[in-house]
Tab-separated table of C-alpha atoms and ligand atoms in Angstrom:
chain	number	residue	atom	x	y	z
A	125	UNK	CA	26.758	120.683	-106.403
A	126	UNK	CA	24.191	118.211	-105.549
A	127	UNK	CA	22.164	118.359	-102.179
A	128	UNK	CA	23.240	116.470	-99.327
A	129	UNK	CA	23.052	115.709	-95.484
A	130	UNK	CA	26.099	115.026	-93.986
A	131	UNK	CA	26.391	113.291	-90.632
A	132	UNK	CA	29.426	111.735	-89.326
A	133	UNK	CA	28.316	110.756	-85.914
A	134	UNK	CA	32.134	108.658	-85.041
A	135	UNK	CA	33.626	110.353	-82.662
A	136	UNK	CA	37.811	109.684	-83.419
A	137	UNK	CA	40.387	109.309	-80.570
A	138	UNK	CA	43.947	109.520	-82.689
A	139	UNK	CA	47.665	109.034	-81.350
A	140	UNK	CA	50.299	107.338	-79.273
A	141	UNK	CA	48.709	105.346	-75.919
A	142	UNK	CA	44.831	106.219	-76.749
A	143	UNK	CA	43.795	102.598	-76.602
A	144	UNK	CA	44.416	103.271	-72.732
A	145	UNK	CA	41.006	105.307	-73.346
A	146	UNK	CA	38.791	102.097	-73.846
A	147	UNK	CA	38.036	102.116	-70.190
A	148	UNK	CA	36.632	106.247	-69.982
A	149	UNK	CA	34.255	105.575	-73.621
A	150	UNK	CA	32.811	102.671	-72.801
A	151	UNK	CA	29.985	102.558	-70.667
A	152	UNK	CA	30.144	101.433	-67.017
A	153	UNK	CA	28.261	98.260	-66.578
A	154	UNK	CA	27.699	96.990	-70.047
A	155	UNK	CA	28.626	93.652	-71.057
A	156	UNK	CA	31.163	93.854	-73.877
A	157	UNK	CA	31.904	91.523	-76.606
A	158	UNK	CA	35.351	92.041	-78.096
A	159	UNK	CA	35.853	90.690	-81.691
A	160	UNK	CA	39.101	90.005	-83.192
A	161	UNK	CA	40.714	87.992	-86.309
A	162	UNK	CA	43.428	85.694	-86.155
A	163	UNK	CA	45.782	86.389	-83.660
A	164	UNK	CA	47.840	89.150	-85.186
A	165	UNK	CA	46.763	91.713	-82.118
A	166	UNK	CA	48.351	89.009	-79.775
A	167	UNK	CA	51.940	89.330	-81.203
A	168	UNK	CA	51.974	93.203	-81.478
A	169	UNK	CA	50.730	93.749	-78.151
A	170	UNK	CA	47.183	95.230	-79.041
A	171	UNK	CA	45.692	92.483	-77.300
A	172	UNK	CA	47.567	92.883	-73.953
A	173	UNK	CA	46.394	96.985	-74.051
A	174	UNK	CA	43.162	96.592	-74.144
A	175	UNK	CA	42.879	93.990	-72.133
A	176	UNK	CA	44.184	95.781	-69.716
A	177	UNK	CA	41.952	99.128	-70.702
A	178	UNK	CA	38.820	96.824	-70.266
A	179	UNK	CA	40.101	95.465	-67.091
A	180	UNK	CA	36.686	96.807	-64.925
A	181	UNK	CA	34.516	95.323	-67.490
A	182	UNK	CA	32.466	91.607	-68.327
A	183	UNK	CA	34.059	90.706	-71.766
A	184	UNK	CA	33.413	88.032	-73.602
A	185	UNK	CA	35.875	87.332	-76.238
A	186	UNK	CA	35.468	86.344	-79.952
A	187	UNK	CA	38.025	85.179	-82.051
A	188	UNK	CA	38.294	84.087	-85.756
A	189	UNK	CA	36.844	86.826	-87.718
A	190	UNK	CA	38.878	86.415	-90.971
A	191	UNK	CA	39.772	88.262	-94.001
A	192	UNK	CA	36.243	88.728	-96.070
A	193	UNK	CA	34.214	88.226	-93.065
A	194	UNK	CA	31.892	85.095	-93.353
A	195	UNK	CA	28.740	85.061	-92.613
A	196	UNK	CA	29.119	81.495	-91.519
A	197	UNK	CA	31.757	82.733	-88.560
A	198	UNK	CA	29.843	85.757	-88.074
A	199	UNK	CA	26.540	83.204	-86.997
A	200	UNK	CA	28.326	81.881	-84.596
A	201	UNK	CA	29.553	85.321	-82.914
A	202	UNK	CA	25.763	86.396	-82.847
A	203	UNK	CA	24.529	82.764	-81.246
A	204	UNK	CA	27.286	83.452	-78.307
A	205	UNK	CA	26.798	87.334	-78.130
A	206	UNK	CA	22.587	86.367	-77.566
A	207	UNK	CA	23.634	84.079	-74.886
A	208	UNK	CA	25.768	86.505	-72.962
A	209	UNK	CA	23.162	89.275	-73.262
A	210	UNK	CA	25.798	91.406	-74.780
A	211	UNK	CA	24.782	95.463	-75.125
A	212	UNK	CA	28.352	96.792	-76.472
A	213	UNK	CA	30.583	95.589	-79.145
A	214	UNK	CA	34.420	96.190	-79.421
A	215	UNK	CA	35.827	95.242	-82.636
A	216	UNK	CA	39.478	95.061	-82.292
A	217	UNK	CA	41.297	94.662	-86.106
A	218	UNK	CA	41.171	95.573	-89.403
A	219	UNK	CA	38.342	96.524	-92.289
A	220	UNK	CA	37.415	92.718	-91.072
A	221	UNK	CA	36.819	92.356	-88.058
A	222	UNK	CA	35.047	96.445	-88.083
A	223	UNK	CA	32.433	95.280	-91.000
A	224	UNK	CA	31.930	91.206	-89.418
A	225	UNK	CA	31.191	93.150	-86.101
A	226	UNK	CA	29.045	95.697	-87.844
A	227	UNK	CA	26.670	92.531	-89.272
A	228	UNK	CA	26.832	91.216	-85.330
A	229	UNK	CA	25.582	94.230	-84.219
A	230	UNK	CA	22.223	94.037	-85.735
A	231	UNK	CA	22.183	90.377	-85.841
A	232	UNK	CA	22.052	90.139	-82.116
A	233	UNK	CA	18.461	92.247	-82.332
A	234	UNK	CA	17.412	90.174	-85.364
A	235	UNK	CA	15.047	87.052	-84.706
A	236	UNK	CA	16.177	85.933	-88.200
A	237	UNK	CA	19.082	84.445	-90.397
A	238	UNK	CA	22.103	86.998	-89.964
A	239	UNK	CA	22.396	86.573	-94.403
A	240	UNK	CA	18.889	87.824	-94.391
A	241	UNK	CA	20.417	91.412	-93.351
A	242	UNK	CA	22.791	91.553	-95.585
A	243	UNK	CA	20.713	90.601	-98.631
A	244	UNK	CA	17.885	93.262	-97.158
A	245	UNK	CA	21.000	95.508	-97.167
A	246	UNK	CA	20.439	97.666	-94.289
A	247	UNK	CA	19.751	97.469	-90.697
A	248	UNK	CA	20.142	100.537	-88.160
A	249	UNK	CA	18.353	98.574	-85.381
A	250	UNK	CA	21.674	97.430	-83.895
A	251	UNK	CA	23.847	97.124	-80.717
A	252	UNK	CA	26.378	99.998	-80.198
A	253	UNK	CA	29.698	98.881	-81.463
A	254	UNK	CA	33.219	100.825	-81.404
A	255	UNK	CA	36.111	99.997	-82.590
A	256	UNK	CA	40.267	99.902	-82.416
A	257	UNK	CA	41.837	99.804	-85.631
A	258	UNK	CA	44.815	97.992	-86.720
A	259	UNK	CA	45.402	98.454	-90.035
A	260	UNK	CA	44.523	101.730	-92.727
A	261	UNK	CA	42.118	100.857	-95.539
A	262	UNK	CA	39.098	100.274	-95.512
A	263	UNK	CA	37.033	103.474	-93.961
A	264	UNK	CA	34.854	101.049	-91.937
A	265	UNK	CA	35.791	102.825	-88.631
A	266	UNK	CA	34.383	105.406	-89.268
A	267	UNK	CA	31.540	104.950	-92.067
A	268	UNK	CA	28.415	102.686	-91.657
A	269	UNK	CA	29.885	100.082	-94.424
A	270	UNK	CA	29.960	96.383	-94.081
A	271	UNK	CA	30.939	93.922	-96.761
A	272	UNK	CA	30.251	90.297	-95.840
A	273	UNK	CA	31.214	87.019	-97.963
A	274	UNK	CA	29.112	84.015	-97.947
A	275	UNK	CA	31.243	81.070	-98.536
A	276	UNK	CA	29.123	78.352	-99.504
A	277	UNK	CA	27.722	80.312	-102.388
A	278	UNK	CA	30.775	82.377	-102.918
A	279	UNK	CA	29.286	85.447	-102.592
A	280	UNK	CA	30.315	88.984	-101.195
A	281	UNK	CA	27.883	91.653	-100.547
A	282	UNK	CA	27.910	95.307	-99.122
A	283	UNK	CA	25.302	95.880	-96.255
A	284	UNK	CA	24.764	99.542	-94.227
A	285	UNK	CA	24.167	99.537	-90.288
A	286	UNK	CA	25.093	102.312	-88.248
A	287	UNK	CA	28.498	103.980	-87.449
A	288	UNK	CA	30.694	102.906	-84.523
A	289	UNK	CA	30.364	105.351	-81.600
A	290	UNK	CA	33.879	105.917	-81.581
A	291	UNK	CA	37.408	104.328	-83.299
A	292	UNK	CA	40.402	104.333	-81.656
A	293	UNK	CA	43.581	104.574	-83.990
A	294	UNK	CA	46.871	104.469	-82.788
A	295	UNK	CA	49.762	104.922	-85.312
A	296	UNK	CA	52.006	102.511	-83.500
A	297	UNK	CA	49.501	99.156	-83.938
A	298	UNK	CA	50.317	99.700	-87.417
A	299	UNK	CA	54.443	99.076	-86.727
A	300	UNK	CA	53.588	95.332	-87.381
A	301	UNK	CA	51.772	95.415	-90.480
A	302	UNK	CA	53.068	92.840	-93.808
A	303	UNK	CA	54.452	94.821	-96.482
A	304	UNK	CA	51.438	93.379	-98.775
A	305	UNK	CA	48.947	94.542	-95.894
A	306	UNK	CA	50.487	98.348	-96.017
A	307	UNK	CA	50.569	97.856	-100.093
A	308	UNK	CA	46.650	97.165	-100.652
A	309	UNK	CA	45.907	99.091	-97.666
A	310	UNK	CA	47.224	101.866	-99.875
A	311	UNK	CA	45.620	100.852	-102.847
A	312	UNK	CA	42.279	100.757	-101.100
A	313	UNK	CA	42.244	104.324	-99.836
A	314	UNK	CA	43.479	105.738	-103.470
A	315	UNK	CA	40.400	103.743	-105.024
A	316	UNK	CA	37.834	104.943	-102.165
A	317	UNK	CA	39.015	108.369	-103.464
A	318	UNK	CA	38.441	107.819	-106.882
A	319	UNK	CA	35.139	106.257	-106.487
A	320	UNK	CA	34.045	109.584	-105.253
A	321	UNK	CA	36.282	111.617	-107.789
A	322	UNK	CA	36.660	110.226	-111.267
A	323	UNK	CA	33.291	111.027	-112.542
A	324	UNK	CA	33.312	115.144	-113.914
A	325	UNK	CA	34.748	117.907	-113.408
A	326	UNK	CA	32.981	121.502	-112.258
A	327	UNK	CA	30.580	119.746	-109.224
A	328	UNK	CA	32.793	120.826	-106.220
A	329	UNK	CA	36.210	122.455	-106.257
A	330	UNK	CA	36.398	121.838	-102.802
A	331	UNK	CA	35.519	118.207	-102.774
A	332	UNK	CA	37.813	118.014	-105.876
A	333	UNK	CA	40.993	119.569	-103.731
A	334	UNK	CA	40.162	117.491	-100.505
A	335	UNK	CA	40.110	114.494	-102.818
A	336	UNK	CA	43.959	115.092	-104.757
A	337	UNK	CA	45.033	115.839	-101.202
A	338	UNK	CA	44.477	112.710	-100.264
A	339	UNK	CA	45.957	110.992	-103.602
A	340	UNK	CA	49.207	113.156	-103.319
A	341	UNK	CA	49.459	112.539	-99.669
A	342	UNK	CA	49.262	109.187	-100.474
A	343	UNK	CA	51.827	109.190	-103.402
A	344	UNK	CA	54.076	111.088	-101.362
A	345	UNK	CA	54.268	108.470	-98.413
A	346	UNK	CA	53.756	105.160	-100.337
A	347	UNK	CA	57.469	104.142	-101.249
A	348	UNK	CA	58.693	104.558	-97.961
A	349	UNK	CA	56.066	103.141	-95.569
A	350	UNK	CA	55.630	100.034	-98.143
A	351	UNK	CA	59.416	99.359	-97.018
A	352	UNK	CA	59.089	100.669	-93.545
A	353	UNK	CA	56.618	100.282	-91.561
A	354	UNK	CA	57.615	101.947	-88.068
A	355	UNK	CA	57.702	105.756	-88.848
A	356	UNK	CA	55.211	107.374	-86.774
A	357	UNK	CA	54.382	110.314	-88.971
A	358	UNK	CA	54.301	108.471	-91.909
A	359	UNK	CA	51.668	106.563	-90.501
A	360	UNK	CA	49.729	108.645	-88.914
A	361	UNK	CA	49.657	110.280	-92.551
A	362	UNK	CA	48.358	106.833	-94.119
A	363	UNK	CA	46.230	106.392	-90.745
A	364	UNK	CA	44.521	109.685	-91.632
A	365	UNK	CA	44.154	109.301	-95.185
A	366	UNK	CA	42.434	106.353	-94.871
A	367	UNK	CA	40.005	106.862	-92.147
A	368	UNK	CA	39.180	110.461	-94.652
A	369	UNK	CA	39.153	108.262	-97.853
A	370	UNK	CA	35.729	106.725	-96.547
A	371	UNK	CA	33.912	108.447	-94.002
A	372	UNK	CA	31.960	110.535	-97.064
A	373	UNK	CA	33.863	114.093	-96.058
A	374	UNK	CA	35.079	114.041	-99.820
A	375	UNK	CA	31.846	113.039	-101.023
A	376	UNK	CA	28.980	115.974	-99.913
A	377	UNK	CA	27.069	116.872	-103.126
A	378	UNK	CA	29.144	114.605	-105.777
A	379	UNK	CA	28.652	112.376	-107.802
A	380	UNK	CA	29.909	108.889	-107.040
A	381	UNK	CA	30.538	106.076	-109.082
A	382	UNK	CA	31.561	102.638	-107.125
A	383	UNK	CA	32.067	100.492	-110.264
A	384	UNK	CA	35.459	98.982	-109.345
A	385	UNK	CA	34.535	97.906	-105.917
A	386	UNK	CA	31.435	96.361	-107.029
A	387	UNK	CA	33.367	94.231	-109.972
A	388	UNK	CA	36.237	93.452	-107.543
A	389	UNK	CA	34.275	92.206	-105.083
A	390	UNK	CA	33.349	89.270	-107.457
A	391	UNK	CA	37.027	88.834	-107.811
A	392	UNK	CA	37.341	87.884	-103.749
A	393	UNK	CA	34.113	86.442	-103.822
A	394	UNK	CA	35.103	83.734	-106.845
A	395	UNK	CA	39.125	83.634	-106.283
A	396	UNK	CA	40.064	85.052	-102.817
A	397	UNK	CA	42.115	87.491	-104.268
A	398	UNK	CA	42.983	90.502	-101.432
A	399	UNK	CA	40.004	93.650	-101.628
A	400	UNK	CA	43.039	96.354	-102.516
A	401	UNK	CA	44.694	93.979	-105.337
A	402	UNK	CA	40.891	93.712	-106.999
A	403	UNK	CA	40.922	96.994	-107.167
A	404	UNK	CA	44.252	97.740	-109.015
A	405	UNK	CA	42.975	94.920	-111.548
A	406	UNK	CA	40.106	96.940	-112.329
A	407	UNK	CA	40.298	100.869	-111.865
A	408	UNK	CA	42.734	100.794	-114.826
A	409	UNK	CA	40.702	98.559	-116.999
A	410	UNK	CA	37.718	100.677	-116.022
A	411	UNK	CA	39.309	104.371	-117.150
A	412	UNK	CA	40.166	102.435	-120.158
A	413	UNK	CA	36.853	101.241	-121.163
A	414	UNK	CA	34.704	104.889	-120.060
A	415	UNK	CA	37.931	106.375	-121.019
A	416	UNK	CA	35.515	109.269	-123.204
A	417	UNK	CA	32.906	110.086	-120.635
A	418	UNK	CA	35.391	110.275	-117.888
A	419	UNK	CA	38.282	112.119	-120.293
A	420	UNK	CA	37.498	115.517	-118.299
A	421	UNK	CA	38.169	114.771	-114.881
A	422	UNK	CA	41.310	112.195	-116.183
A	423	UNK	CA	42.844	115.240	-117.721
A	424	UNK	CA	42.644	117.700	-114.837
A	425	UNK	CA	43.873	114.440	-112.431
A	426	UNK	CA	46.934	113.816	-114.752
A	427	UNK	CA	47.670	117.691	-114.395
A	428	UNK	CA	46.948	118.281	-110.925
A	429	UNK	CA	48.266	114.936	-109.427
A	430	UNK	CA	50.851	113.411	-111.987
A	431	UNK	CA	51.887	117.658	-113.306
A	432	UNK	CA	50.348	116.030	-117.189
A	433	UNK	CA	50.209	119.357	-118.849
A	434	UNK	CA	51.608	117.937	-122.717
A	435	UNK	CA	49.487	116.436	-125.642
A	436	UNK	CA	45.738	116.319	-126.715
A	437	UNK	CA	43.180	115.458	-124.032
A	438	UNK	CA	43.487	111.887	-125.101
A	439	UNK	CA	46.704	111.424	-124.815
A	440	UNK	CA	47.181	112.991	-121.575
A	441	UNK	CA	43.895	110.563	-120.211
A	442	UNK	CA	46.308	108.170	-121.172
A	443	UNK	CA	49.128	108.669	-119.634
A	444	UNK	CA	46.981	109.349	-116.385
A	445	UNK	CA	46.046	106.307	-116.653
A	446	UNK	CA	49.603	104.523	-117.161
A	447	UNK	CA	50.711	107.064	-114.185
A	448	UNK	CA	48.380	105.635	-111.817
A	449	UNK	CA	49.143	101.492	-113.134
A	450	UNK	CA	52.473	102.292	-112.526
A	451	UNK	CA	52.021	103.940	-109.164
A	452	UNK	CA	50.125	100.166	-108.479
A	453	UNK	CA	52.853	97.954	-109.396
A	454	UNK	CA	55.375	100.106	-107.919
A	455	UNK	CA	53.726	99.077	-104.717
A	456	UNK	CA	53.819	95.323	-105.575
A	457	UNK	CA	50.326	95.028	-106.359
A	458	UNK	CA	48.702	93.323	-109.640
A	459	UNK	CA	47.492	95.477	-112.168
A	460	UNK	CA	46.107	92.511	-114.713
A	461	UNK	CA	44.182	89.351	-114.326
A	462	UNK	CA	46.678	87.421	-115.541
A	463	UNK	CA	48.808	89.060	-112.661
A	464	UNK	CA	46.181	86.790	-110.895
A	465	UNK	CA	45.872	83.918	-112.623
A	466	UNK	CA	42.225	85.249	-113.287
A	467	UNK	CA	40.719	83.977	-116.933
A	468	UNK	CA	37.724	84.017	-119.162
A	469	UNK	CA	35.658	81.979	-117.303
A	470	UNK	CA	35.577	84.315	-114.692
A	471	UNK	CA	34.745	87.189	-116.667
A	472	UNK	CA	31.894	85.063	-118.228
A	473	UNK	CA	31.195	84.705	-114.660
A	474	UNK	CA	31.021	87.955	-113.643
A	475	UNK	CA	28.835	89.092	-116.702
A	476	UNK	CA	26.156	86.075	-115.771
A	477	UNK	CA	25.254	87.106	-112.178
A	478	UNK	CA	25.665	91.029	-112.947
A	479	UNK	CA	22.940	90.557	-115.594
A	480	UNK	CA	21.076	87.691	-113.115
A	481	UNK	CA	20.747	91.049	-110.655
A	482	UNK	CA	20.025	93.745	-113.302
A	483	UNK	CA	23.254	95.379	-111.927
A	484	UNK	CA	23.762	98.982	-113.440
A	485	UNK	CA	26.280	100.321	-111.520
A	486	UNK	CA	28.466	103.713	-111.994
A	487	UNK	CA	27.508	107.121	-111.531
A	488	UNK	CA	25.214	106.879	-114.631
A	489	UNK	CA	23.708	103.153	-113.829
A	490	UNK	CA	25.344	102.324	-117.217
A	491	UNK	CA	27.910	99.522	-116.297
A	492	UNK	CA	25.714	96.777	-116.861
A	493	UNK	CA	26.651	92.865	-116.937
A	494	UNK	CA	28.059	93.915	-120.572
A	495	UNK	CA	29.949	96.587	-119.824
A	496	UNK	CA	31.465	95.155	-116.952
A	497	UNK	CA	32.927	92.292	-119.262
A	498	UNK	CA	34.072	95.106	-121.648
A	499	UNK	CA	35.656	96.253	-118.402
A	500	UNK	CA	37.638	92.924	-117.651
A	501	UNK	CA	38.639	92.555	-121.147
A	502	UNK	CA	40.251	95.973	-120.909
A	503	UNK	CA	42.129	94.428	-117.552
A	504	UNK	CA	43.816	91.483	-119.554
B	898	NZQ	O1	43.357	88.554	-88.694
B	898	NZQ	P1	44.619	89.086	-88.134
B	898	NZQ	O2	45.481	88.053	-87.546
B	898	NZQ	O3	44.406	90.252	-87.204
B	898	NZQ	O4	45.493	89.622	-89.401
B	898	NZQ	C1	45.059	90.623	-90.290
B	898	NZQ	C2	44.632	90.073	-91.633
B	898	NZQ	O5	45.312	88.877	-91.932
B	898	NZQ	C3	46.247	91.468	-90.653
B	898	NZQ	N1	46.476	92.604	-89.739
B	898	NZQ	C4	45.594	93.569	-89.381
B	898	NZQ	N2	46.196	94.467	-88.590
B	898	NZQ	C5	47.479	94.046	-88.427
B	898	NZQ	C6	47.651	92.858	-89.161
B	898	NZQ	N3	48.836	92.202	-89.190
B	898	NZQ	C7	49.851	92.726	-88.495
B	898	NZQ	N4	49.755	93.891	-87.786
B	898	NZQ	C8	48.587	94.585	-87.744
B	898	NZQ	N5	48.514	95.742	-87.088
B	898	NZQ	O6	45.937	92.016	-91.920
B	898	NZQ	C9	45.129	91.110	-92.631
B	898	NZQ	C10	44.043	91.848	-93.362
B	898	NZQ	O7	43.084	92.382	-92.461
B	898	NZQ	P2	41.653	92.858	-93.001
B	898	NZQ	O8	40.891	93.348	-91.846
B	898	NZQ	O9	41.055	91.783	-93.851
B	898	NZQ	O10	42.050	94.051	-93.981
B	898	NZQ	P3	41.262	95.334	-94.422
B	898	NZQ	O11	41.234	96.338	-93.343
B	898	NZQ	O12	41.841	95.711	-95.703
B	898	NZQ	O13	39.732	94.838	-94.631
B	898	NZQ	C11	39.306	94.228	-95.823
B	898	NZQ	C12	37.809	94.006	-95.805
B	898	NZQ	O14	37.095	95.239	-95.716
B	898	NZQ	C13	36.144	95.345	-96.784
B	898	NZQ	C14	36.795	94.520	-97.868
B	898	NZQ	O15	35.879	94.163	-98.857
B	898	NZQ	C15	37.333	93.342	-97.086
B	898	NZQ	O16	36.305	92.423	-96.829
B	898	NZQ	N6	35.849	96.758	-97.085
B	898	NZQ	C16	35.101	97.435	-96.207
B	898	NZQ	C17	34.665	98.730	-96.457
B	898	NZQ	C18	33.817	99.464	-95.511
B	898	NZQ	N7	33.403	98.866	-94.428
B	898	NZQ	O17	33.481	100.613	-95.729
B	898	NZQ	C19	34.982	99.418	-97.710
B	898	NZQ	C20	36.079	98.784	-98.478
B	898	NZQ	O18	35.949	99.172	-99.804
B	898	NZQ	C21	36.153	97.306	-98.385
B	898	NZQ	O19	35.282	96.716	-99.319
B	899	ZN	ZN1	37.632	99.427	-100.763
């Protein structure tokens, strides 16, 4: 095991009726800015709770914060949050609206251009934000993650700020969610888990067993909440798993590796295409490709996950990896760029501006701009 610190400083407020709680964690006398995306809160009655909750409090409202937060939207939160003097943020919505409000929180104490943080890639020097989730996946409410497109460029980059003070997550929010939503919301958690798992065996057994916990928690629930949406427990399950999948728990003293996310981002960033559905493009592509250095840990995931126990260590790497593609599509979700209408000018693509940054990325530094198009190949 490597050394770590660990600090989760998020303080999470789970179940039924806790957005009610808005009005005790927030404190009295600040002058909140509440963020949201595109309206979906409004038809599942999100909006109308915490309204209410913040009913003592000066709000100023933002709206518009869409999928792949821009920067260019995100500008115009910070210019209206400096003129009302806001000191609290309240990011109501998804991985989104969490990670835009994340880049307004240090924006509003930066003199500069808001694109400038996220290139610099960290800022801590920020407003306190918290937030009310609406939809499992991304980790952001309760991590210190951003990731922040810039559309006239067509670029999407990660940046670090601070945690939110606290997240509120209420199972029942989650009632209204698309089946597509639920699907890559799914996919997203599995891959956060892998990014922190699939490297070698032997560096935590503990870490290793929180990890499949979350991946057979997640098997087990997937085909019914993709069709159904409004079970409680089930949710709260995916709810859980989710928020755990990416608040580093699973990660003290491992090795990480990241790879995935980094290429898939430069699938949303060139084509649009949904986080969770880059990532089911590429994990499988990526086993295939570092199939040999990663063949340990594959073969003790096939056993413990999938119950692999038959054939050579290469074959049973192989048919963890076929497990898992079909665990993807069984969800709906793409598994191939064709699936996306994704060609070879986009892996050519890819390969340029990985090699234009020096990327080497992985828990070894060794995907390169090369091995990254090695990588897409392996996802035709
Ligand atoms: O905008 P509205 O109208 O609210 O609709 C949203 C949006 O269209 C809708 N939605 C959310 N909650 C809903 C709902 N619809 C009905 N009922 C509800 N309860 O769902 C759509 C997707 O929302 P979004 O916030 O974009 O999804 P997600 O949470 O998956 O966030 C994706 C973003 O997070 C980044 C991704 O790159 C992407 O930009 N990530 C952030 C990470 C982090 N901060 O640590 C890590 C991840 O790996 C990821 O990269
Ligand atoms: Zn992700």
């Amino acid at each position: 095991m490597e050394n770590f610190i660990f600090q989760n400083p998020t303080k999470l407020i789970f179940g039924k009726g806790m957005i009610a709680q808005l009005a005790k964690e927030i404190p009295a006398g600040k002058r909140v800015m509440v963020t949201f995306g595109g309206g979906s809160v409004k038809k599942n009655g999100v909006y109308d709770q915490v309204k209410k909750a913040l009913a003592g409090f000066e709000v100023t409202e933002f709206w518009g914060i869409e999928s792949n937060p821009k920067v260019e939207t995100l500008r115009e939160a910070i210019r209206l949050g400096k003129e009302k003097n806001i000191d609290f943020l309240l990011a109501v919505g998804g991985g989104s609206v969490i990670d835009g409000t994340k880049l307004i929180s240090a924006g509003l104490l930066y003199e500069g251009d808001a694109w400038e943080l996220v290139r610099k890639g960290m800022c801590t020097e920020t407003v306190p934000l918290a937030a009310v989730l609406t939809i499992p996946a991304t980790g952001s409410e309760m991590n210190n993650g951003a990731v922040i497109s810039r559309k006239e460029t067509a670029e999407k980059f990660a940046f670090y700020s601070n945690n939110p003070v606290f997240s509120i997550l209420d199972p029942t929010v989650t009632f209204s969610l698309p089946k597509w939503q639920v699907a890559c919301g799914i996919a997203d958690t599995f891959v956060h888990v892998m990014e922190q798992y699939m490297t070698a065996p032997g560096q935590s057994r503990l870490m290793d067993r929180w990890a499949e916990g979350i991946l057979l928690s997640l098997i087990e629930i997937a085909p019914e909440i993709v069709e159904k949406q409004d079970n409680y427990e089930r949710m709260a399950d995916f709810m859980l798993c989710a928020t755990m999948g990416l608040n580093h728990f699973i990660g003290m003293g491992v090795r990480e590796d990241w790879a995935t996310h980094l290429i898939g981002h430069e699938l949303t960033a060139l084509h649009g295409l949904t986080h969770g559905a880059t990532l089911t493009i590429v994990m499988p592509g990526l086993w295939r490709t570092l199939k040999e250095k990663k063949m340990a840990k594959l073969v003790q995931y096939g056993e413990r996950v999938w119950g692999i126990t038959a054939g050579t260590d290469g074959q049973r790497a192989d048919e963890a990896i076929a497990r898992t593609e079909a665990f993807f599509r069984s969800l709906g979700l793409p598994t191939r760029l064709a699936d996306a209408q994704i060609g070879d000018d986009t892996i050519r693509e890819i390969e340029r501006r990985f090699n234009e940054r020096n990327a080497a990325f992985g828990e070894d530094r060794d995907v390169t701009g090369t091995v990254a198009r090695r990588i897409l190949e392996n996802c035709k």
